[in-house]
mmCIF file of C-alpha atoms in Angstrom:
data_model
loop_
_atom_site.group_PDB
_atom_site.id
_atom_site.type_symbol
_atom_site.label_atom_id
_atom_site.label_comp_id
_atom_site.label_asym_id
_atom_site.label_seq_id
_atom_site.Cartn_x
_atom_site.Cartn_y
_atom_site.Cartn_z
ATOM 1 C CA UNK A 1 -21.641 5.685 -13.923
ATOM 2 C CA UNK A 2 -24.509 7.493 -12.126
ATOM 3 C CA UNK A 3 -24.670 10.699 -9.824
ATOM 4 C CA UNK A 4 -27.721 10.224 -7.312
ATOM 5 C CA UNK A 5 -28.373 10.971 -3.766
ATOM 6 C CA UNK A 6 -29.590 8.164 -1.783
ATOM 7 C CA UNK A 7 -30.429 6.789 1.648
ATOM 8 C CA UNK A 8 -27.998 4.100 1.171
ATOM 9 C CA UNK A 9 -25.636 6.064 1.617
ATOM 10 C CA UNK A 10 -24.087 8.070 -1.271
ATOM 11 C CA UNK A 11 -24.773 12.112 -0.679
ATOM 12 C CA UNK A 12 -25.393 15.065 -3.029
ATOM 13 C CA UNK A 13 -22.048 15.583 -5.626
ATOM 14 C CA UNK A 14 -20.912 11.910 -5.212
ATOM 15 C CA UNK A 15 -20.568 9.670 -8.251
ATOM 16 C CA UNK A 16 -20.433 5.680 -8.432
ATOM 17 C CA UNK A 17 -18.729 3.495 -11.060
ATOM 18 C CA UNK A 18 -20.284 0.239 -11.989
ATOM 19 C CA UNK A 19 -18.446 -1.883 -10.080
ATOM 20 C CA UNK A 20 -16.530 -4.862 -12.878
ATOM 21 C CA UNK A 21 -18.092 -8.051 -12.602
ATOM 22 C CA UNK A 22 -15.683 -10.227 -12.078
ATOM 23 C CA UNK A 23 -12.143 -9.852 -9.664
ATOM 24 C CA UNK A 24 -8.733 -10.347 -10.717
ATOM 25 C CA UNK A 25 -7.095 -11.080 -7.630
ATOM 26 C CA UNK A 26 -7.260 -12.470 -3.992
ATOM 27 C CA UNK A 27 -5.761 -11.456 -0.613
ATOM 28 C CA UNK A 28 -5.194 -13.411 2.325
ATOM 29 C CA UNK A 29 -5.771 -11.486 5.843
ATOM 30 C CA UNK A 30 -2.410 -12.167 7.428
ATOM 31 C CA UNK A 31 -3.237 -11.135 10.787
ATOM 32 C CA UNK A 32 -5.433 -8.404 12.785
ATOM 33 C CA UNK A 33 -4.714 -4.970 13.775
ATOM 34 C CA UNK A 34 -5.367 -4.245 17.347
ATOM 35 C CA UNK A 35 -7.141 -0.573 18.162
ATOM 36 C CA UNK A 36 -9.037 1.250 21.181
ATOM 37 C CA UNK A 37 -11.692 2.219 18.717
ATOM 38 C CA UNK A 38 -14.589 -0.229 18.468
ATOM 39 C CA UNK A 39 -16.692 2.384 16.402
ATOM 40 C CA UNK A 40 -15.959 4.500 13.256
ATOM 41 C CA UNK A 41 -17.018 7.649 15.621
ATOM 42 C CA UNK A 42 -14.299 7.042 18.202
ATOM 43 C CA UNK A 43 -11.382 6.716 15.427
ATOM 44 C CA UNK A 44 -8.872 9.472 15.365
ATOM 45 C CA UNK A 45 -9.894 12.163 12.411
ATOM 46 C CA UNK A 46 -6.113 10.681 10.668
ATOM 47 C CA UNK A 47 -2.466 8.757 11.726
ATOM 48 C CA UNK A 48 -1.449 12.270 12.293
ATOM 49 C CA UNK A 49 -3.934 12.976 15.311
ATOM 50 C CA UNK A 50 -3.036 9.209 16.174
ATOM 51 C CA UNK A 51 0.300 9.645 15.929
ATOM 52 C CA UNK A 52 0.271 12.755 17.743
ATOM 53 C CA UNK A 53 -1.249 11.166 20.791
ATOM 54 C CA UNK A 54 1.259 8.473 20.953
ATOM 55 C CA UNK A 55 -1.494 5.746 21.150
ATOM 56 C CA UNK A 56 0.030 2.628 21.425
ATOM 57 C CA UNK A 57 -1.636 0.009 18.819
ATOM 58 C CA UNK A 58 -0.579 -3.830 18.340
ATOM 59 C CA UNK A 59 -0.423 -5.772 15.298
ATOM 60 C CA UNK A 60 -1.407 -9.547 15.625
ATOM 61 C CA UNK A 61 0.240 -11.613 12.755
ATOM 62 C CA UNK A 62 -0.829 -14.871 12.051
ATOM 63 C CA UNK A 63 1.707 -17.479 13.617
ATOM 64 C CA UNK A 64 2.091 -18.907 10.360
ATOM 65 C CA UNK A 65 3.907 -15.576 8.828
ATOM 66 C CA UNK A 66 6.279 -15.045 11.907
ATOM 67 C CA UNK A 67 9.340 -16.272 10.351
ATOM 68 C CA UNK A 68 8.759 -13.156 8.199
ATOM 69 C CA UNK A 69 9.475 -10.437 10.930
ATOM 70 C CA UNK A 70 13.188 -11.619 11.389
ATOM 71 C CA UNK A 71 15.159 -8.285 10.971
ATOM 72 C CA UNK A 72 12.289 -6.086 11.235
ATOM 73 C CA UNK A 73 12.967 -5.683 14.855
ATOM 74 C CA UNK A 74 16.302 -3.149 13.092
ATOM 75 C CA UNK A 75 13.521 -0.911 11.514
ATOM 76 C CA UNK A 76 12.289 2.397 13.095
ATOM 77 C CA UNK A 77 9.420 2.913 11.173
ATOM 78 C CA UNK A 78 7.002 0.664 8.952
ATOM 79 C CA UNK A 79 4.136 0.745 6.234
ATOM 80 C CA UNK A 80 1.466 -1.385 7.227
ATOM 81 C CA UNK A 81 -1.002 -1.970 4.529
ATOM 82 C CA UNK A 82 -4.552 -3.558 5.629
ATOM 83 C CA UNK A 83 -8.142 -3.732 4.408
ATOM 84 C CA UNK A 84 -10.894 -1.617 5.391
ATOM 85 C CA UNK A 85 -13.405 -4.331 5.376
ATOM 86 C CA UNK A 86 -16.651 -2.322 6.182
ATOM 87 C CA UNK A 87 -16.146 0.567 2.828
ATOM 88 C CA UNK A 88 -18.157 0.582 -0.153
ATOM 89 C CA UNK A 89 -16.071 0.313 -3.135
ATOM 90 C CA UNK A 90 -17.746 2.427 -6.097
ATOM 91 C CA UNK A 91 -17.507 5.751 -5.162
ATOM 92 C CA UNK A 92 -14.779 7.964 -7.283
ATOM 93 C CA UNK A 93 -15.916 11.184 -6.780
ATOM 94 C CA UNK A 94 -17.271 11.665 -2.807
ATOM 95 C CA UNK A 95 -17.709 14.189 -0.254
ATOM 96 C CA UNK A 96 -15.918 13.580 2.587
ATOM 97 C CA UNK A 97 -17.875 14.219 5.521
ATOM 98 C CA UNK A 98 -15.458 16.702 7.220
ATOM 99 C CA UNK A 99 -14.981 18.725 3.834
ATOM 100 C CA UNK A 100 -17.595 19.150 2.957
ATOM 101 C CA UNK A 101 -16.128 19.397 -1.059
ATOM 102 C CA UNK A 102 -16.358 16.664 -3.712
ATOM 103 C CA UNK A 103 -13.056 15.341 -4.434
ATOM 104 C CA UNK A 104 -12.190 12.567 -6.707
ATOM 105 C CA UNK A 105 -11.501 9.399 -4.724
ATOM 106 C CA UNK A 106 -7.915 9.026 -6.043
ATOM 107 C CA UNK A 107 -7.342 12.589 -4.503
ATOM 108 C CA UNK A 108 -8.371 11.219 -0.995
ATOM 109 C CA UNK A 109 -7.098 8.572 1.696
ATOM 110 C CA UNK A 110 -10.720 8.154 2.573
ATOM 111 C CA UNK A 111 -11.667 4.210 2.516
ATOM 112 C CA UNK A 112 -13.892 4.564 -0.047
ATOM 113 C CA UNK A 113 -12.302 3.020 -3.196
ATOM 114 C CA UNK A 114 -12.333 0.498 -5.714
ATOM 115 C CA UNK A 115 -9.248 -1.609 -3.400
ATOM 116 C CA UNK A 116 -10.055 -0.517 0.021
ATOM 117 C CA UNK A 117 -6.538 -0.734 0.735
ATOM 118 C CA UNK A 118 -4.929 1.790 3.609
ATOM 119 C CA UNK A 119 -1.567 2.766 3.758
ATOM 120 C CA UNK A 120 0.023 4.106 7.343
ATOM 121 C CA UNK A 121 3.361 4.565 8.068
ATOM 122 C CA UNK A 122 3.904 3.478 11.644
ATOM 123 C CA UNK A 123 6.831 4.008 14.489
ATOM 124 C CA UNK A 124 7.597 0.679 15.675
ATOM 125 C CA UNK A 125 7.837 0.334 19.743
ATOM 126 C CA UNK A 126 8.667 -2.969 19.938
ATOM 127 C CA UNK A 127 7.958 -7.056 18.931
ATOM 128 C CA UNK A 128 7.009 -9.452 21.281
ATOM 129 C CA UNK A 129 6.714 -12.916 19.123
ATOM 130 C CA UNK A 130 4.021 -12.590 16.761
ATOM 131 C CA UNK A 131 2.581 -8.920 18.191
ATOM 132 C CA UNK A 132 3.924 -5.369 16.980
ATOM 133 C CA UNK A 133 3.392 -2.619 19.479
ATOM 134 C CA UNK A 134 3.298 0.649 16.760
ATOM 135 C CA UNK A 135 2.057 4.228 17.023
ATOM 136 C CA UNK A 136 0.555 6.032 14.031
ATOM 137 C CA UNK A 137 -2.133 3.759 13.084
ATOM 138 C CA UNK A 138 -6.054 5.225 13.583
ATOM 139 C CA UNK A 139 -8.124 2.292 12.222
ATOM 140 C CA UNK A 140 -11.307 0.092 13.746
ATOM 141 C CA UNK A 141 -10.119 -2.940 16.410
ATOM 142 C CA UNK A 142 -10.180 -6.016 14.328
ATOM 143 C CA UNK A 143 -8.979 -4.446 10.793
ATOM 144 C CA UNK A 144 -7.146 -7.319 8.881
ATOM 145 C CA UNK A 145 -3.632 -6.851 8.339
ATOM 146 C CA UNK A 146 -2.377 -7.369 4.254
ATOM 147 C CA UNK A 147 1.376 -6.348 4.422
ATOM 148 C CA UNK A 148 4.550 -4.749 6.700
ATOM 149 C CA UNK A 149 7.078 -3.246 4.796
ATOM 150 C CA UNK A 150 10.346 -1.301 5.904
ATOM 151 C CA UNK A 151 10.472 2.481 5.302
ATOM 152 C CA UNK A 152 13.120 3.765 3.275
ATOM 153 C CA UNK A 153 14.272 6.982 3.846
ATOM 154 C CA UNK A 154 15.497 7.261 0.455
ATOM 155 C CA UNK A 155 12.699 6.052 -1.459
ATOM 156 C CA UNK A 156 9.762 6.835 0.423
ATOM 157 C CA UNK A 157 10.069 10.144 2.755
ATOM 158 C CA UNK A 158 9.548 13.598 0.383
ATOM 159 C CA UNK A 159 9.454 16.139 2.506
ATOM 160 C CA UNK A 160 8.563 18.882 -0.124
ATOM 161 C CA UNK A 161 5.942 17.242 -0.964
ATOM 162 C CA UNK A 162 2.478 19.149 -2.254
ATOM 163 C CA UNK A 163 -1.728 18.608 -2.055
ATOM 164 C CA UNK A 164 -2.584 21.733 -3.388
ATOM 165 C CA UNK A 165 -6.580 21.276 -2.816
ATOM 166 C CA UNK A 166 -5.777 20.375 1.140
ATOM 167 C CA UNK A 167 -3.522 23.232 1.506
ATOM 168 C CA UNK A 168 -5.667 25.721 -0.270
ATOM 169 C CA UNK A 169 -8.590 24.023 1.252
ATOM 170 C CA UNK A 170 -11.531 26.736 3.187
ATOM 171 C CA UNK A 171 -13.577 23.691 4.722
ATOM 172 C CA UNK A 172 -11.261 22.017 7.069
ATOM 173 C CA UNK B 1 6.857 -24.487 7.437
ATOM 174 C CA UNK B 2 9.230 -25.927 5.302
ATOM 175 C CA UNK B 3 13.327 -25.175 4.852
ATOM 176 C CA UNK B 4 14.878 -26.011 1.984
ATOM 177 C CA UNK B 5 16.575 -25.749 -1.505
ATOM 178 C CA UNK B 6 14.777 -27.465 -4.287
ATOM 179 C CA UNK B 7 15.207 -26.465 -7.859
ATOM 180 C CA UNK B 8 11.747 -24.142 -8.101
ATOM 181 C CA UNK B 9 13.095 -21.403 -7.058
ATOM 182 C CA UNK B 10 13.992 -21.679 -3.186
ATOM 183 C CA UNK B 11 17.363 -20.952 -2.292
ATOM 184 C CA UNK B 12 19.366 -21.921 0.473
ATOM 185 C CA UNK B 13 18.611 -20.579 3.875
ATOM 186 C CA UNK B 14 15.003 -19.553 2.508
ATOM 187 C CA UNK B 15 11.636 -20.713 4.550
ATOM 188 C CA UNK B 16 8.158 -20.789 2.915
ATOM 189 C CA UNK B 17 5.209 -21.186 4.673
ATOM 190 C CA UNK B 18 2.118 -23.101 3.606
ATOM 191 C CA UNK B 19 -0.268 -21.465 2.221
ATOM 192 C CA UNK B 20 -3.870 -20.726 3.550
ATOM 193 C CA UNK B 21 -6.488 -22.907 1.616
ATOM 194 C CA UNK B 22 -9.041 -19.582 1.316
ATOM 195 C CA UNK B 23 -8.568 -15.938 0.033
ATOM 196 C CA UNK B 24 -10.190 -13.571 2.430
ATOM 197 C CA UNK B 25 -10.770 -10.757 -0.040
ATOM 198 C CA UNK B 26 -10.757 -9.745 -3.696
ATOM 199 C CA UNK B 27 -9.221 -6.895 -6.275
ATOM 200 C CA UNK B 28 -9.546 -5.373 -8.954
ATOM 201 C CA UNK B 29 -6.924 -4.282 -11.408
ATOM 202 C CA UNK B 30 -8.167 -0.365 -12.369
ATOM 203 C CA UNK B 31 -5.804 -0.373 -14.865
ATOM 204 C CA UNK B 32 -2.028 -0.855 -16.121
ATOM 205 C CA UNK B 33 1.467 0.535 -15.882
ATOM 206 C CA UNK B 34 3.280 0.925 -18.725
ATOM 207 C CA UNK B 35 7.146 1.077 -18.465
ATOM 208 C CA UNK B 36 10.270 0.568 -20.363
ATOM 209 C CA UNK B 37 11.175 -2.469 -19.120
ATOM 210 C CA UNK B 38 9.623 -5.818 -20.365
ATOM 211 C CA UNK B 39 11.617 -8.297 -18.810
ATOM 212 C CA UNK B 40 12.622 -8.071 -14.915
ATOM 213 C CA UNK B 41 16.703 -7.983 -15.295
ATOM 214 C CA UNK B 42 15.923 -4.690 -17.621
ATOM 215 C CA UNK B 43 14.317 -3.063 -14.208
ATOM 216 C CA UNK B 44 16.072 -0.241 -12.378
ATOM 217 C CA UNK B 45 16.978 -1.786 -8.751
ATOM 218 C CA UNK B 46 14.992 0.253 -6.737
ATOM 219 C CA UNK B 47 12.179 3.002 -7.232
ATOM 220 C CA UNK B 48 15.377 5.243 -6.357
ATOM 221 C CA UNK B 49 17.494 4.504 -9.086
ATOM 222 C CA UNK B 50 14.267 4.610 -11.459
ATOM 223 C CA UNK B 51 13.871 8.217 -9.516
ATOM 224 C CA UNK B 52 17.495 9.248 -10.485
ATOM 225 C CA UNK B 53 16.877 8.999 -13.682
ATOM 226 C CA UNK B 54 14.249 10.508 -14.396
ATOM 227 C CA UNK B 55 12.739 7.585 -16.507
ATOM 228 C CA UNK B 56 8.560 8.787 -17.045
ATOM 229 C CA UNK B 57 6.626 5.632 -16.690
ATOM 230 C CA UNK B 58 2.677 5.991 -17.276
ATOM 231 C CA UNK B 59 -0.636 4.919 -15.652
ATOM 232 C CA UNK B 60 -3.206 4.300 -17.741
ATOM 233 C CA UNK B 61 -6.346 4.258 -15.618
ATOM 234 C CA UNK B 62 -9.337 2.024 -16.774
ATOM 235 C CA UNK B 63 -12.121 4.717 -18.034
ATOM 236 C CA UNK B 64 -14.322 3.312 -15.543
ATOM 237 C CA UNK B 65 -12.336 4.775 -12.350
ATOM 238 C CA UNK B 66 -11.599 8.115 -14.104
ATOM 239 C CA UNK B 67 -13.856 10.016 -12.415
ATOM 240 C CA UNK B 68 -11.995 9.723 -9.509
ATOM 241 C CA UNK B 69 -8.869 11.393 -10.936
ATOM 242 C CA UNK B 70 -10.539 15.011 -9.580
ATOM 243 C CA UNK B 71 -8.739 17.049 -7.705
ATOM 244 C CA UNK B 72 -5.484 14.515 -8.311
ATOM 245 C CA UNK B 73 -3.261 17.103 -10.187
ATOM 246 C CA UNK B 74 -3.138 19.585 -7.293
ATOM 247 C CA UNK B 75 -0.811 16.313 -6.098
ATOM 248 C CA UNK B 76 2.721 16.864 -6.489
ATOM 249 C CA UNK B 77 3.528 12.932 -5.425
ATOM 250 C CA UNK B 78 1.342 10.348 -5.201
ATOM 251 C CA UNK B 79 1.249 6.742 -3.334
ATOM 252 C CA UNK B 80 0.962 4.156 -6.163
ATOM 253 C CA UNK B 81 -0.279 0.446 -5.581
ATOM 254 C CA UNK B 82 0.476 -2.193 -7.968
ATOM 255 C CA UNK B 83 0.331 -5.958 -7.968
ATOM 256 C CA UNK B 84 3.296 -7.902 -8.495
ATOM 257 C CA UNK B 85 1.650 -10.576 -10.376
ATOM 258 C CA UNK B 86 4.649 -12.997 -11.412
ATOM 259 C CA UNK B 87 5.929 -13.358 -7.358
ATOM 260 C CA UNK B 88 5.689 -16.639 -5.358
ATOM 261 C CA UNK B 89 3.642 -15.670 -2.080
ATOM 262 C CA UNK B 90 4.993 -18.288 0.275
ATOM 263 C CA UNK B 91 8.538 -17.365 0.977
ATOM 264 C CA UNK B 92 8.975 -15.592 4.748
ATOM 265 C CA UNK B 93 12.619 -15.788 5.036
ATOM 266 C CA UNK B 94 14.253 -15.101 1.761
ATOM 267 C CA UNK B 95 17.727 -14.051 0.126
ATOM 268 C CA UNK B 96 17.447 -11.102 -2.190
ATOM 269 C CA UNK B 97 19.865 -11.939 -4.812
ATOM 270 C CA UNK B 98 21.422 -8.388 -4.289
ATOM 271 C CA UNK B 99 22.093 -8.697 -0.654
ATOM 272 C CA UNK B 100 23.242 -12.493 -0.235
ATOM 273 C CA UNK B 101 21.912 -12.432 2.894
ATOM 274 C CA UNK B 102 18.198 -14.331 4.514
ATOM 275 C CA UNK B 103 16.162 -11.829 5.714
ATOM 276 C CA UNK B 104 12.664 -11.471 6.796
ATOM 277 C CA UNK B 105 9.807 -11.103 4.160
ATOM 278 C CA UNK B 106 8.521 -8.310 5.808
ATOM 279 C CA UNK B 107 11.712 -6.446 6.790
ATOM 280 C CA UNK B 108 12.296 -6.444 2.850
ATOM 281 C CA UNK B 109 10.355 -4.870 0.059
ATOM 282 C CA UNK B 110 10.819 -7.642 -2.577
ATOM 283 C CA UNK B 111 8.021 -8.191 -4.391
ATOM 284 C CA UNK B 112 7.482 -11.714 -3.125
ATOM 285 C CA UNK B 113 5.325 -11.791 -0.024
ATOM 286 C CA UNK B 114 2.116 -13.417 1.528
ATOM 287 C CA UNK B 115 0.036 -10.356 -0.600
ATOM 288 C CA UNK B 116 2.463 -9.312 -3.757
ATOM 289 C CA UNK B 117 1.652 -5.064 -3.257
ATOM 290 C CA UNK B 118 3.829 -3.039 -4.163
ATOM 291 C CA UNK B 119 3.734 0.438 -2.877
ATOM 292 C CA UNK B 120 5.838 3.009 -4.787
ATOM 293 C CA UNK B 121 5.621 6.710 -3.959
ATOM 294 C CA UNK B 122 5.914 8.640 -7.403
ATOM 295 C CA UNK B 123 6.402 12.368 -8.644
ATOM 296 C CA UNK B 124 3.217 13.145 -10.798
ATOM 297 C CA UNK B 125 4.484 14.718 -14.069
ATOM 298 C CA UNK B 126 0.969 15.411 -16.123
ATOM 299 C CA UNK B 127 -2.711 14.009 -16.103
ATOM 300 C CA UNK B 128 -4.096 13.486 -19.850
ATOM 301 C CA UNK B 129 -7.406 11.835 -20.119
ATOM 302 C CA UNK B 130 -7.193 9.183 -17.631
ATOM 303 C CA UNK B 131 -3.297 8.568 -18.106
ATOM 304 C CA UNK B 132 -1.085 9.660 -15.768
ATOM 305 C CA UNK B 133 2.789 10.392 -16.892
ATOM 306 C CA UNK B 134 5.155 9.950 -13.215
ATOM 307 C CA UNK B 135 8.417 9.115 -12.001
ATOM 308 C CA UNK B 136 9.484 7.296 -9.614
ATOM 309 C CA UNK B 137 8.224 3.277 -10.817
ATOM 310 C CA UNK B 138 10.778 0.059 -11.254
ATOM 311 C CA UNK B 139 8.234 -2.699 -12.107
ATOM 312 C CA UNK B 140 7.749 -4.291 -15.603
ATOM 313 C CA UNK B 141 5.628 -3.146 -18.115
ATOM 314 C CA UNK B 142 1.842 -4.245 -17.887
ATOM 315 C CA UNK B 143 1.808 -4.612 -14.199
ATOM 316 C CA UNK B 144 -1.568 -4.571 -12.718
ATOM 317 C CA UNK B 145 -2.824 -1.215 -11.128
ATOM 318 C CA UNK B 146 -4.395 -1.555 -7.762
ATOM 319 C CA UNK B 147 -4.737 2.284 -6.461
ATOM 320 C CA UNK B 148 -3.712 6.149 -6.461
ATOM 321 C CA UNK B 149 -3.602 7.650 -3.244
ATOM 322 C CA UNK B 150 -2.116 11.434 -2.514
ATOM 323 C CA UNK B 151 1.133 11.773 -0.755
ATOM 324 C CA UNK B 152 0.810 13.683 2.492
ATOM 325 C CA UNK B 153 3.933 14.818 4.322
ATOM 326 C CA UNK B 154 2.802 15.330 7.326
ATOM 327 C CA UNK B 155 2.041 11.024 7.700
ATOM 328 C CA UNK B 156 4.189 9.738 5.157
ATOM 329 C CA UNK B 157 7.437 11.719 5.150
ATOM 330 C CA UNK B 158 9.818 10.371 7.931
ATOM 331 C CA UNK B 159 13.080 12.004 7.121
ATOM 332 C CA UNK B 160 14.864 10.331 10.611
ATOM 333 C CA UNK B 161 13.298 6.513 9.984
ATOM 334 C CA UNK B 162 16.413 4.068 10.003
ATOM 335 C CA UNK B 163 16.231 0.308 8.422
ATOM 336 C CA UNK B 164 19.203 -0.929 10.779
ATOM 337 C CA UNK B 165 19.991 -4.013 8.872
ATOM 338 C CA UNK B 166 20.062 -2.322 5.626
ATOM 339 C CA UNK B 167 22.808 0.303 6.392
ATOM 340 C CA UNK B 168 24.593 -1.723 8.627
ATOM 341 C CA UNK B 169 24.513 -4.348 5.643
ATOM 342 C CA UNK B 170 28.133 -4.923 4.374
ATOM 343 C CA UNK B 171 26.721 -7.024 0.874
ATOM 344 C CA UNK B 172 25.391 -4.428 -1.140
#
């Protein structure tokens, strides 16, 4: 574990992990995500700002998984899971660059972790064959897809739920 | 694509694809659940019944990534990702031995899927060290951790979603 500030990348208060040297597992990209935003910049700041837009994003799954969508035309709402390809996976304390506060990684959505994994819960518009026309999604054109899952009500929505450092938060 | 019923584990009315030839991306397990339950038929049916009853599971987080748990117990409930290590990935119509009926891999949450994540949103009871006490898991003991991720209500809490073939379902 070190604590440096670099050019490549890593600012003042961040910390790395030595990344292991071997992986335990393997994904396959099961389709692309389809965006407006071709640069980082141009992303919305979160799914909520997306959301809140109403920004109309398609999901492109491979042919060869189609069979899998049969039913999922009776859902309102998914999680998509994909891979944010571009993120450096060693940080676990970082500093966000619009808080400006170093915040363990497991305490942030940022992309920046060991399994650069995202999770967005989506409203789905509708399914034309293969393609998934969804709003609440604020990633890169081109981001490869990893999963669709229904949303449970009963399992996944808490509405009482709590951050306390983003609610008591004086940087936002 | 192939349809049929042979005796490995593909029941009838179930479809598996082929599977790609490459992985596209890697993982690494940051650590390991432990539960109560070492065999699947001991599991709770859903994270909801496991939330009913209260059962504490733990996370024990590899000492590598513990860095990153700053900041995490401000969290009331967190997004936990886990690999279901044990699940075919080829199936993407399948019949959930609960339901009796073929449904879409991605319009179900069964663990078997092109990528085997699970995503489980838990209550965090307590951080010690880099072990994490929660409720809210129903996977088997040892499962692979893949990554910790606040809840935040204002994108993850859909109190109005619907799964339409789930409650109009009439083989529970």
């Amino acid at each position: 574990m070190t604590e440096k500030n670099d050019p490549f990348g890593v600012r003042e208060g961040e910390i790395s992990a030595a990344l292991p040297e071997t992986f335990d597992a393997s994904l396959y990209f099961i389709g692309r995500i389809r965006t407006p935003w071709k640069d980082r910049k141009d992303c919305p700041k979160n799914a909520g700002q997306s959301r809140a837009s109403g920004t109309v994003c398609t999901i492109e799954l491979d042919p060869r998984w189609a069979p899998g969508l049969k039913d999922v035309k009776t859902c309102s709402h998914l999680v998509v899971l994909y891979w944010m390809d571009r993120s450096r996976r060693d940080l676990v304390v970082q500093v966000p660059g619009h808080y400006k506060a170093a915040r363990g990684t497991f305490a942030l959505r940022s992309p920046v972790r060991p399994n650069p994994i995202a999770m967005s819960v989506v409203q789905l518009v509708k399914i034309e064959g293969n393609i998934l026309s969804v709003i609440g999604l604020d990633c890169l054109d081109g981001t490869p897809l990893l999963d669709l899952k229904p949303y449970f009500v009963s399992t996944d929505a808490i509405p009482e739920a709590k951050v306390g450092w983003h609610a008591d938060r004086n940087d936002a």
